[in-house]
């Protein structure tokens, strides 16, 4: 396989990895947002418990 063919194969592989990482990043972003909302809810519940 010459350099051009190797570069084409590498490019295809890297594009696939970028797509997979983009999906993974999106999933992590959703999980992070959920965790942040949960933390906020717990903080508010904690404040209410302290103020009772």
Short mmCIF file of C-alpha atoms in Angstrom, two decimals:
data_model
loop_
_atom_site.label_atom_id
_atom_site.label_comp_id
_atom_site.label_asym_id
_atom_site.label_seq_id
_atom_site.Cartn_x
_atom_site.Cartn_y
_atom_site.Cartn_z
CA UNK A 1 0.00 0.00 0.00
CA UNK A 2 1.48 3.32 -1.03
CA UNK A 3 1.43 6.48 1.04
CA UNK A 4 -1.69 7.85 -0.61
CA UNK A 5 -3.69 4.70 0.07
CA UNK A 6 -2.42 4.60 3.64
CA UNK A 7 -3.42 8.22 4.19
CA UNK A 8 -6.86 7.55 2.72
CA UNK A 9 -7.34 4.58 5.04
CA UNK A 10 -6.10 6.57 8.05
CA UNK A 11 -8.42 9.45 7.16
CA UNK A 12 -11.42 7.13 6.93
CA UNK A 13 -10.55 5.52 10.26
CA UNK A 14 -10.05 8.89 11.93
CA UNK A 15 -13.34 10.25 10.58
CA UNK A 16 -15.10 7.23 12.07
CA UNK A 17 -13.37 7.82 15.42
CA UNK A 18 -14.35 11.50 15.39
CA UNK A 19 -17.99 10.55 14.77
CA UNK A 20 -17.91 7.98 17.61
CA UNK A 21 -16.26 10.45 19.99
CA UNK A 22 -18.81 13.10 19.08
CA UNK A 23 -21.64 10.74 20.06
CA UNK A 24 -19.83 9.77 23.27
CA UNK A 25 -19.23 13.45 24.08
CA UNK A 26 -22.92 14.21 23.58
CA UNK A 27 -23.88 11.37 25.92
CA UNK A 28 -21.44 12.60 28.56
CA UNK A 29 -22.82 16.13 28.23
CA UNK A 30 -26.32 14.80 28.91
CA UNK A 31 -25.10 12.86 31.93
CA UNK A 32 -23.27 15.93 33.24
CA UNK A 33 -26.37 18.09 32.90
CA UNK A 34 -28.43 15.47 34.75
CA UNK A 35 -25.82 15.24 37.52
CA UNK A 36 -25.72 19.03 37.88
CA UNK A 37 -29.52 19.19 38.14
CA UNK A 38 -29.46 16.42 40.75
CA UNK A 39 -26.81 18.25 42.77
CA UNK A 40 -28.87 21.44 42.64
CA UNK A 41 -31.96 19.56 43.83
CA UNK A 42 -30.01 18.00 46.69
CA UNK A 43 -28.56 21.37 47.71
CA UNK A 44 -32.03 22.87 47.83
CA UNK A 45 -33.39 19.93 49.83
CA UNK A 46 -30.44 20.24 52.20
CA UNK A 47 -31.13 23.95 52.73
CA UNK A 48 -34.78 23.21 53.47
CA UNK A 49 -33.78 20.51 55.97
CA UNK A 50 -31.39 22.89 57.74
CA UNK A 51 -34.06 25.62 57.90
CA UNK A 52 -36.67 23.37 59.54
#
